[in-house]
mmCIF file with all atom_site columns, C-alpha atoms in Angstrom:
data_model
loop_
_atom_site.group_PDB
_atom_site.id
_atom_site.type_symbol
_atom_site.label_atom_id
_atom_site.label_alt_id
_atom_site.label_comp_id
_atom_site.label_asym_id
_atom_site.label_entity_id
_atom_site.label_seq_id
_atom_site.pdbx_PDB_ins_code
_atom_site.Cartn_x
_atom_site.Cartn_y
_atom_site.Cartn_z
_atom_site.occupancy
_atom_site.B_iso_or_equiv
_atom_site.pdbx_formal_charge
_atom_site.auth_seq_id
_atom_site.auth_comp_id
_atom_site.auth_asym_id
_atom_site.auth_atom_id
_atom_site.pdbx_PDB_model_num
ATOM 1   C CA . UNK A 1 1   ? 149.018 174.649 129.591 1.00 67.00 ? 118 UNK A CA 1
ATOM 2   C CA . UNK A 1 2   ? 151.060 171.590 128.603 1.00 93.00 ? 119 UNK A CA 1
ATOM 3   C CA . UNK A 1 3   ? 149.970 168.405 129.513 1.00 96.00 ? 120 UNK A CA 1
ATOM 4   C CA . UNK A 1 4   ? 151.765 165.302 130.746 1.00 97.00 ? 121 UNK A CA 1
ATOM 5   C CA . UNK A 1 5   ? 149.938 162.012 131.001 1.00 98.00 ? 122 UNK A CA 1
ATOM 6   C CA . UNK A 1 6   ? 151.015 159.249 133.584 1.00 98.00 ? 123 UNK A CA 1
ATOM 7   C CA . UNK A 1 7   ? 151.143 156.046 133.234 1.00 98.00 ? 124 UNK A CA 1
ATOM 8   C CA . UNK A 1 8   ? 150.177 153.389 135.761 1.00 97.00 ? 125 UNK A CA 1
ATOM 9   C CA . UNK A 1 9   ? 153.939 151.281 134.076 1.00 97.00 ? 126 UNK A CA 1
ATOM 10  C CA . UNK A 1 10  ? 155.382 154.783 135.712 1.00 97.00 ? 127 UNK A CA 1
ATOM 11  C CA . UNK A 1 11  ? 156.141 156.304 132.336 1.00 97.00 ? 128 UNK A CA 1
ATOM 12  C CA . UNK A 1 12  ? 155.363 159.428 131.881 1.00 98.00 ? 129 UNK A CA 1
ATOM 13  C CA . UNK A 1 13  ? 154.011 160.173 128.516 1.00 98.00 ? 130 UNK A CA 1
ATOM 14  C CA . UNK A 1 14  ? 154.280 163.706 126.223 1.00 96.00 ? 131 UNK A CA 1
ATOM 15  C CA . UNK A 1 15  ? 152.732 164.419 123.497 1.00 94.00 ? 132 UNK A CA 1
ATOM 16  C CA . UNK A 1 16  ? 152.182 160.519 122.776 1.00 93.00 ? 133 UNK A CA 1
ATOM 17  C CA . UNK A 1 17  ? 155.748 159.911 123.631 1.00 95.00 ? 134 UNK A CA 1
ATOM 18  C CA . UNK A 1 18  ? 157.575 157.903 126.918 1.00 95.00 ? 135 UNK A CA 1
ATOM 19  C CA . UNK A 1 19  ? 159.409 160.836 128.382 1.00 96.00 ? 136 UNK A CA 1
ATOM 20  C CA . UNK A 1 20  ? 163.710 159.680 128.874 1.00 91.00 ? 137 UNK A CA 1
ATOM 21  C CA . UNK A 1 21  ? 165.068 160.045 132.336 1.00 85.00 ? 138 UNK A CA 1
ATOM 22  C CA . UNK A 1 22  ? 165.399 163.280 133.096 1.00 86.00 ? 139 UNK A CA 1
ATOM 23  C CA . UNK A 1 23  ? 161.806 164.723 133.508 1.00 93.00 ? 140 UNK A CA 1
ATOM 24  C CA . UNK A 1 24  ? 162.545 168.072 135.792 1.00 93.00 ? 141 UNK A CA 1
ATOM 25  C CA . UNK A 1 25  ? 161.722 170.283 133.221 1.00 94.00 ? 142 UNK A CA 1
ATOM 26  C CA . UNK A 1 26  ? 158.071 168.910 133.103 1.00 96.00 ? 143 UNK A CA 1
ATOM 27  C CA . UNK A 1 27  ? 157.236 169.440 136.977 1.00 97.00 ? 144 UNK A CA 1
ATOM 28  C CA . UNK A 1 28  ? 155.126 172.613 135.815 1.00 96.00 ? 145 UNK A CA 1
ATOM 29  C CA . UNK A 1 29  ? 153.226 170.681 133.517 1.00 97.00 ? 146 UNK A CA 1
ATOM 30  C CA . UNK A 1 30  ? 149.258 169.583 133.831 1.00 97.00 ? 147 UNK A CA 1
ATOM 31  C CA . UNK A 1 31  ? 149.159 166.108 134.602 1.00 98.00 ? 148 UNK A CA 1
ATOM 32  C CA . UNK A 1 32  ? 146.261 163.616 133.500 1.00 97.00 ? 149 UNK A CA 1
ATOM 33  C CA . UNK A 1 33  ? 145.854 160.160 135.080 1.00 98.00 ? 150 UNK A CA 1
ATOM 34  C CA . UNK A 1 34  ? 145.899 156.968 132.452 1.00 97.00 ? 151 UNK A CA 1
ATOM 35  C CA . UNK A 1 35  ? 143.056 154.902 133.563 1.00 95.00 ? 152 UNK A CA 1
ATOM 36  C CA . UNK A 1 36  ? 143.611 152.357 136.543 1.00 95.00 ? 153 UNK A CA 1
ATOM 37  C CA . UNK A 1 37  ? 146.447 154.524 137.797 1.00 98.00 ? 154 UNK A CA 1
ATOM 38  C CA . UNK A 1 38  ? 147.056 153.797 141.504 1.00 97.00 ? 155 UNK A CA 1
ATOM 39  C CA . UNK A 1 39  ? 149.234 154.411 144.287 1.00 96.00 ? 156 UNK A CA 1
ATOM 40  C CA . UNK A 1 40  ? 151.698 151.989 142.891 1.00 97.00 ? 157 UNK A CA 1
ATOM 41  C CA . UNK A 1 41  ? 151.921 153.705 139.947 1.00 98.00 ? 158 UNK A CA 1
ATOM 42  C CA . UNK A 1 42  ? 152.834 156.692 141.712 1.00 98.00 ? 159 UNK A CA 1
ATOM 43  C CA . UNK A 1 43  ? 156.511 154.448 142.939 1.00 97.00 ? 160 UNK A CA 1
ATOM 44  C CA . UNK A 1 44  ? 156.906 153.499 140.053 1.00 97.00 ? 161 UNK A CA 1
ATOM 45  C CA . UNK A 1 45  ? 157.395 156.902 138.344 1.00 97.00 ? 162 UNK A CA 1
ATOM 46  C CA . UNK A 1 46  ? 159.648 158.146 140.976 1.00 96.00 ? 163 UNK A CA 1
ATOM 47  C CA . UNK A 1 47  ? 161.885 155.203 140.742 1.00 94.00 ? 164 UNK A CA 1
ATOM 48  C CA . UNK A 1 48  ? 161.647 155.312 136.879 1.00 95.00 ? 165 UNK A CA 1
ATOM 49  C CA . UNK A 1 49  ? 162.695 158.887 137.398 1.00 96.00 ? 166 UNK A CA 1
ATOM 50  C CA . UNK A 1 50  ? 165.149 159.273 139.820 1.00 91.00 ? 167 UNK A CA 1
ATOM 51  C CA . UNK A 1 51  ? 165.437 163.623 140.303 1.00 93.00 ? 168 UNK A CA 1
ATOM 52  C CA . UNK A 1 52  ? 162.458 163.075 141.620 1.00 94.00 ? 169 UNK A CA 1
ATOM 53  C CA . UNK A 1 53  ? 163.468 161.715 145.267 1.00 91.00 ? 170 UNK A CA 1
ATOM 54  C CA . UNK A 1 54  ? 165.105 164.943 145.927 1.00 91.00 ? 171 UNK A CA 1
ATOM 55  C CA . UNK A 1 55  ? 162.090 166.741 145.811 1.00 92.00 ? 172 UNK A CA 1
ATOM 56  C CA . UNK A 1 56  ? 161.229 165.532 149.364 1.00 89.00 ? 173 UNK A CA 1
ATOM 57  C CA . UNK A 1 57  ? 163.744 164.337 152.157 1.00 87.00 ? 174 UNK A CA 1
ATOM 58  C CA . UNK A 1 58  ? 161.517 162.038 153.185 1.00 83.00 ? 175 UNK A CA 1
ATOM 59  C CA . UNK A 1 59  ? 161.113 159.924 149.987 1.00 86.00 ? 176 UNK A CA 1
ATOM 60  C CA . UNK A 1 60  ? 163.839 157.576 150.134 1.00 85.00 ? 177 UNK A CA 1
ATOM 61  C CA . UNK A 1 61  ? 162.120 156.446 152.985 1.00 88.00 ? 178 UNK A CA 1
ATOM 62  C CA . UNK A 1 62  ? 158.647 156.120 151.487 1.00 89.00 ? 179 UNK A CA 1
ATOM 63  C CA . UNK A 1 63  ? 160.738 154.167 148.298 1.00 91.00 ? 180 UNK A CA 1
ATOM 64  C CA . UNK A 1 64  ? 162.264 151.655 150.948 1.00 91.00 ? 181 UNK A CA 1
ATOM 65  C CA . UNK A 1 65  ? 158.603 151.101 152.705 1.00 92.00 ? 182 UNK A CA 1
ATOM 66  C CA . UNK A 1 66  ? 157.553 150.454 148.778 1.00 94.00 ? 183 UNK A CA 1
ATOM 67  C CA . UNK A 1 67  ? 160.203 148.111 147.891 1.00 95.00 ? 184 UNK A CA 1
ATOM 68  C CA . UNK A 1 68  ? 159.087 145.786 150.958 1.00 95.00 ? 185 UNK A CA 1
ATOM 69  C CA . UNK A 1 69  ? 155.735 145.630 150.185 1.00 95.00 ? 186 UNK A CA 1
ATOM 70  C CA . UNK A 1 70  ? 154.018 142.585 148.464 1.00 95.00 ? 187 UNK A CA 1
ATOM 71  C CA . UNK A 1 71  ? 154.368 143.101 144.055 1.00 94.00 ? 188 UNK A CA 1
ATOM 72  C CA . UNK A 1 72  ? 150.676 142.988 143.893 1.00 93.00 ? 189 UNK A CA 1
ATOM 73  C CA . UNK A 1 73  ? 147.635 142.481 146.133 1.00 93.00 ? 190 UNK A CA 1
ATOM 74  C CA . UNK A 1 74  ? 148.064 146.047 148.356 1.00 94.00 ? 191 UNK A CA 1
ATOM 75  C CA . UNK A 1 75  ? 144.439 146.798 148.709 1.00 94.00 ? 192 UNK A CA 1
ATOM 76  C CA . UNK A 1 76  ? 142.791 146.009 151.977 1.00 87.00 ? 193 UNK A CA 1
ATOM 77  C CA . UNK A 1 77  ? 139.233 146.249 150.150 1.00 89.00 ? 194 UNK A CA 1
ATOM 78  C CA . UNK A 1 78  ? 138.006 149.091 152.808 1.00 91.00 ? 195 UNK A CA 1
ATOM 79  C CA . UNK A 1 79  ? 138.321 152.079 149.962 1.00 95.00 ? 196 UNK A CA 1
ATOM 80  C CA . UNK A 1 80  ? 136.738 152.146 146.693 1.00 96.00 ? 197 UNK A CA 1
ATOM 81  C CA . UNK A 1 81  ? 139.554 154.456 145.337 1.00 96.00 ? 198 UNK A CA 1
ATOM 82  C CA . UNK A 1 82  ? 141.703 157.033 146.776 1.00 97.00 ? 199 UNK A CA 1
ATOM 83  C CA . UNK A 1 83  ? 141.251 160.675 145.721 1.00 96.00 ? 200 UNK A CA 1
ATOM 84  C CA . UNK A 1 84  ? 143.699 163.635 145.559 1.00 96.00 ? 201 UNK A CA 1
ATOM 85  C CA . UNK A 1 85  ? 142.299 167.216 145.493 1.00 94.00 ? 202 UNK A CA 1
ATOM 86  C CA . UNK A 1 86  ? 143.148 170.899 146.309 1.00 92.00 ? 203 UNK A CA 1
ATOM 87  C CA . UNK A 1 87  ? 141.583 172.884 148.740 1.00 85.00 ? 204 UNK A CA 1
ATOM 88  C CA . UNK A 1 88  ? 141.304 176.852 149.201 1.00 86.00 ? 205 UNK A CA 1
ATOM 89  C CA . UNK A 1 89  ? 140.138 178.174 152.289 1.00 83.00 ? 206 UNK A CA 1
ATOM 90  C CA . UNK A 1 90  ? 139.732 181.619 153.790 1.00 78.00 ? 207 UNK A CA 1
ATOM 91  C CA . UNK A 1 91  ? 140.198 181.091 157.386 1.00 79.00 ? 208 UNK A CA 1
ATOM 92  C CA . UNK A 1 92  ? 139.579 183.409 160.210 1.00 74.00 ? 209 UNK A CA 1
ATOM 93  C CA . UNK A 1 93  ? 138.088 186.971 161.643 1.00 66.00 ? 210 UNK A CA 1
ATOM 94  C CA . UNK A 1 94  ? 139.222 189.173 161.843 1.00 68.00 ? 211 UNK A CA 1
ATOM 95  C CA . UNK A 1 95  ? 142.414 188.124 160.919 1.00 76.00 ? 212 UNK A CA 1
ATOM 96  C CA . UNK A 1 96  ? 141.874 186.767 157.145 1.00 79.00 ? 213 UNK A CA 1
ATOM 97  C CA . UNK A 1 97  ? 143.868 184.139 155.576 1.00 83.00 ? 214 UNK A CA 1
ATOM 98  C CA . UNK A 1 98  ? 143.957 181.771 152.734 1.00 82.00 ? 215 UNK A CA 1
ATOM 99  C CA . UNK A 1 99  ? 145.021 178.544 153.030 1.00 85.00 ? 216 UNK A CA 1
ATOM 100 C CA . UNK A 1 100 ? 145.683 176.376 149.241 1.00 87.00 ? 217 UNK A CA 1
ATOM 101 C CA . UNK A 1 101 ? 146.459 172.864 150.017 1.00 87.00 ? 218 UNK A CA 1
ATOM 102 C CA . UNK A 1 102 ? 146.390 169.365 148.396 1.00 91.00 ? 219 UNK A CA 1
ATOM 103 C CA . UNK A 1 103 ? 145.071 166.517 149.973 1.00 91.00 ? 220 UNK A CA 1
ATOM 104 C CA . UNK A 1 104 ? 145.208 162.529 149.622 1.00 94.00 ? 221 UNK A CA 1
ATOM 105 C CA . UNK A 1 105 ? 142.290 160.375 151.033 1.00 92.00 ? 222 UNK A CA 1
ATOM 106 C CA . UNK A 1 106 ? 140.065 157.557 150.595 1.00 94.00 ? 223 UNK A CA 1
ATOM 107 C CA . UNK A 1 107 ? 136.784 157.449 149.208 1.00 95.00 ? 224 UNK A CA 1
ATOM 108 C CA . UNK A 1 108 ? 134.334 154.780 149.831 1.00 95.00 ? 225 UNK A CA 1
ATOM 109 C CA . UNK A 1 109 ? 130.440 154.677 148.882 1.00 93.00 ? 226 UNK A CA 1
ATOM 110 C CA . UNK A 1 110 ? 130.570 158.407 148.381 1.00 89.00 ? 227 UNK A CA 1
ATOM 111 C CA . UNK A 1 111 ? 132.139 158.993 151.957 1.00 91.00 ? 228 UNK A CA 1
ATOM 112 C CA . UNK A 1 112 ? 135.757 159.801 152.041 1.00 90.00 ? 229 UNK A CA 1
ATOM 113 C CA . UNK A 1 113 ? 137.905 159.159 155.062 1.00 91.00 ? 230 UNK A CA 1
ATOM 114 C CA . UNK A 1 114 ? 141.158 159.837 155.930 1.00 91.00 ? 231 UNK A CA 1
ATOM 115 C CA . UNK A 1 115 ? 144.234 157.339 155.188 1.00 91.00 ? 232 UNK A CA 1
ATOM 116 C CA . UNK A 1 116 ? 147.074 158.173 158.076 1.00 85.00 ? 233 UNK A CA 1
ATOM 117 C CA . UNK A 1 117 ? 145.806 155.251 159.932 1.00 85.00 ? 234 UNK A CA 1
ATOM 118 C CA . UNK A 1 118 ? 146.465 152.838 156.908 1.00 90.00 ? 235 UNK A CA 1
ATOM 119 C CA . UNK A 1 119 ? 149.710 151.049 156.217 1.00 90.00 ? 236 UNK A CA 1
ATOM 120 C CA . UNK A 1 120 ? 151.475 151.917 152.737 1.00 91.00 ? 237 UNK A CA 1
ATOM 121 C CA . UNK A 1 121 ? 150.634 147.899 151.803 1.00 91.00 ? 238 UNK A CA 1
ATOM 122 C CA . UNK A 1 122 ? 146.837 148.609 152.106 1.00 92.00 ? 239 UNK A CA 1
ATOM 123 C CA . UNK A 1 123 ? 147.098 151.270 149.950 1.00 95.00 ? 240 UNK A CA 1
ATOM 124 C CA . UNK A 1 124 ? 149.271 150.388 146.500 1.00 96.00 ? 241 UNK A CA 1
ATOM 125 C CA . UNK A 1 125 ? 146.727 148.715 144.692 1.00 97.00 ? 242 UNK A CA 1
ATOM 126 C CA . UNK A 1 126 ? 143.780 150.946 145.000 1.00 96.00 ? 243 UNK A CA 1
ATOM 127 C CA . UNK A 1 127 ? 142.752 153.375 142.340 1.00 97.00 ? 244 UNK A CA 1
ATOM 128 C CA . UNK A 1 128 ? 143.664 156.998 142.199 1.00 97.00 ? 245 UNK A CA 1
ATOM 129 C CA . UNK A 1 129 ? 142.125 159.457 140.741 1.00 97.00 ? 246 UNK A CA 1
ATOM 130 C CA . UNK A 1 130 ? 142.187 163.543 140.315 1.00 97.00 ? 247 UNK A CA 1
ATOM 131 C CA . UNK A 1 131 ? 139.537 165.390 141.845 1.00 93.00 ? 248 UNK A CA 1
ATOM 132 C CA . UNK A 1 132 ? 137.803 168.779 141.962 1.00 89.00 ? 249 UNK A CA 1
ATOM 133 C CA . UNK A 1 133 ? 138.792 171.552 143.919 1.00 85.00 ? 250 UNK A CA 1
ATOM 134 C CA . UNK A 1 134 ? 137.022 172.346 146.645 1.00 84.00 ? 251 UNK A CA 1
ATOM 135 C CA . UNK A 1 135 ? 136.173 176.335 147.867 1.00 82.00 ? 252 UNK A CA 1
ATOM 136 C CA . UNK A 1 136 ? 136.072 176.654 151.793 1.00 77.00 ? 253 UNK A CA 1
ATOM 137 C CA . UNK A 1 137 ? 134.555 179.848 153.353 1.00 73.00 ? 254 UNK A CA 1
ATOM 138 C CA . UNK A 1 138 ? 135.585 180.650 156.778 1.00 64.00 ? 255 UNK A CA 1
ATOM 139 C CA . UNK A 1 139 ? 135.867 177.084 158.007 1.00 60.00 ? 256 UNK A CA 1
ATOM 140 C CA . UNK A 1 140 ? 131.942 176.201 156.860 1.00 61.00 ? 257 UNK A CA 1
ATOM 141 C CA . UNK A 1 141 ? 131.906 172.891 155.797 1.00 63.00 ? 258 UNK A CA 1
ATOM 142 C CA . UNK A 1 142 ? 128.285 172.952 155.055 1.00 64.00 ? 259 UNK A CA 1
ATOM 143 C CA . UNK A 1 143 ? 128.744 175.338 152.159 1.00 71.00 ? 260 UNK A CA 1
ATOM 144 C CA . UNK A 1 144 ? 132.193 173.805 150.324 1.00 78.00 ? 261 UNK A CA 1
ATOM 145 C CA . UNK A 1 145 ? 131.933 174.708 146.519 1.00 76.00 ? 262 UNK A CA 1
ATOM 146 C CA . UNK A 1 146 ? 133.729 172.535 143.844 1.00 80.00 ? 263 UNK A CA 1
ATOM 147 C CA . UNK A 1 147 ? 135.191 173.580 140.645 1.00 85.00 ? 264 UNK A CA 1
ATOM 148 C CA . UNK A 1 148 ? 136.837 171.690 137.649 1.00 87.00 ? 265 UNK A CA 1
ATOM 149 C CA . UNK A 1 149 ? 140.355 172.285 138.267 1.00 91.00 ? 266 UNK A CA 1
ATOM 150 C CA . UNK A 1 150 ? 144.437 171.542 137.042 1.00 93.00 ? 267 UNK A CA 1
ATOM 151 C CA . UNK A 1 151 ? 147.090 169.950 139.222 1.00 95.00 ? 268 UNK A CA 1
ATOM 152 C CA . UNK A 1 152 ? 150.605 170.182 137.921 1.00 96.00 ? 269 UNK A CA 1
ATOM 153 C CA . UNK A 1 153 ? 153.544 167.791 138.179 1.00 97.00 ? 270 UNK A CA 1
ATOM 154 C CA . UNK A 1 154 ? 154.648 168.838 141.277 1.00 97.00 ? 271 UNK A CA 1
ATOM 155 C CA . UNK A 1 155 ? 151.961 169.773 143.006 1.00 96.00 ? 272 UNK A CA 1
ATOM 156 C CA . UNK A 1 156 ? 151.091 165.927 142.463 1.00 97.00 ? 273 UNK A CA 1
ATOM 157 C CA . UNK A 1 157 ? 154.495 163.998 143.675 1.00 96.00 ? 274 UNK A CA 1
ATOM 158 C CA . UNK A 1 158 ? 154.668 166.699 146.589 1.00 94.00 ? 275 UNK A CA 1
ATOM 159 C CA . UNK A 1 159 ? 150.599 166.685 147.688 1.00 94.00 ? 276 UNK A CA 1
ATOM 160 C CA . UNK A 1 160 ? 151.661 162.723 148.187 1.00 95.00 ? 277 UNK A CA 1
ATOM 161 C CA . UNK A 1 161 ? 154.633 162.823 149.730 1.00 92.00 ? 278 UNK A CA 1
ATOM 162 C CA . UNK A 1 162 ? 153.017 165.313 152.282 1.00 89.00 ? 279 UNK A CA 1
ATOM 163 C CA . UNK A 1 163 ? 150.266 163.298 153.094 1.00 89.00 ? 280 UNK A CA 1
ATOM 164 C CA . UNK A 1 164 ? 152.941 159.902 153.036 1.00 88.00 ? 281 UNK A CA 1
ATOM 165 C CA . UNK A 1 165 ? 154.645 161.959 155.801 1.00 83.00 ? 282 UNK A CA 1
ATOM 166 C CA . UNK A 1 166 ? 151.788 161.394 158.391 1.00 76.00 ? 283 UNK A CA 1
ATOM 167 C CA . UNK A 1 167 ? 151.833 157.631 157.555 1.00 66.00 ? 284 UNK A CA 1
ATOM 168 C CA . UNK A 1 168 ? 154.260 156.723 160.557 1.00 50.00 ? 285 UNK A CA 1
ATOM 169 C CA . UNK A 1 169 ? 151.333 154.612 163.024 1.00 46.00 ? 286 UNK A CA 1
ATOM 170 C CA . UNK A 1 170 ? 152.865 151.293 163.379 1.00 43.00 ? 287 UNK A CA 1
ATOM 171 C CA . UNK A 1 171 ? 151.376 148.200 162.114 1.00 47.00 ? 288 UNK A CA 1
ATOM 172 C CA . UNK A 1 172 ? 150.435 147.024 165.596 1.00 40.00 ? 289 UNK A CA 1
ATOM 173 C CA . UNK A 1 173 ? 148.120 150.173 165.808 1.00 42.00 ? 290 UNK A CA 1
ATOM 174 C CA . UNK A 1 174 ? 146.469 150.100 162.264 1.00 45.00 ? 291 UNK A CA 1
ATOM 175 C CA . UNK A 1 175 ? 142.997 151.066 162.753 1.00 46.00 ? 292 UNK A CA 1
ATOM 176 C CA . UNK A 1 176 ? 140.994 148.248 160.924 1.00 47.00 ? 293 UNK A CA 1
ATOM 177 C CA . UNK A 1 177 ? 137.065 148.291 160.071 1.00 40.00 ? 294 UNK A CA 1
#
């Protein structure tokens, strides 16, 4: 599979090269992190590469809520790093289904907790990083294998804007620690 790396500038690098504008053709492509990549990074690329706001309706609102935030200092120190993974799970008897989803949370001390109740500015300068996929048998929790896996392009830039799309709780109701 070809392989794209991102940058945490927003470039997006093939074969050792900055990738120009236009970067539709690699949305099937393998994607690899460059170290210290973080949520920030992430706007950066899809302002650096504009196609990519039509992939989701709702990103020109996520790209405004960016633009307001502080240049630097977005980490509310509650998260070591936030992870982004895939999930399969077979769901259900007798009626059997399977589920494949991506996910975005935060991981601290080994825990990981969910972000929806975190404001966008709490959240750009924390580390992101790739992780494992994770096998779910009929909704047991207890058992959840993890594999090595590959997340492409898109899977990445949608997986975020999905879980950006639950990120509407006001700052008045912020859940703080």
């Amino acid at each position: 599979m070809n392989t794209v790396t991102l940058k945490k500038d927003g470039s997006i690098y093939r074969d050792g090269k900055a990738v120009g504008s236009d970067a539709l053709d690699l949305l099937s492509f393998q994607i690899a992190l460059e170290e210290a990549y973080t949520l920030r990074s992430f706007f950066k690329m899809i302002d650096k590469y504009k196609l990519f706001v039509k992939l989701n309706a709702f990103f020109s609102t996520f790209t405004e809520l960016y633009h307001s935030c502080p240049e630097q200092g977005c980490n509310a120190g509650l998260l070591d790093y936030l992870e982004f993974s895939k999930s399969v799970e077979m769901i259900g008897v007798p009626d059997k289904r399977l589920e494949i989803y991506n996910s975005l949370f935060g991981v601290h001390a080994s825990e990981t907790s969910e972000i929806k109740s975190m404001q966008l500015d709490s959240l750009l300068d924390i580390p992101l990083k790739l992780g494992r996929l994770k096998h779910i048998v009929f909704g047991d929790r207890v058992d959840i294998f993890e594999f090595d896996t590959v997340y492409t392009l898109f899977e990445f830039i949608d997986g975020i804007a999905w879980q950006l799309g639950f990120h509407a709780t006001p700052e008045q109701c912020e859940l703080r620690r």
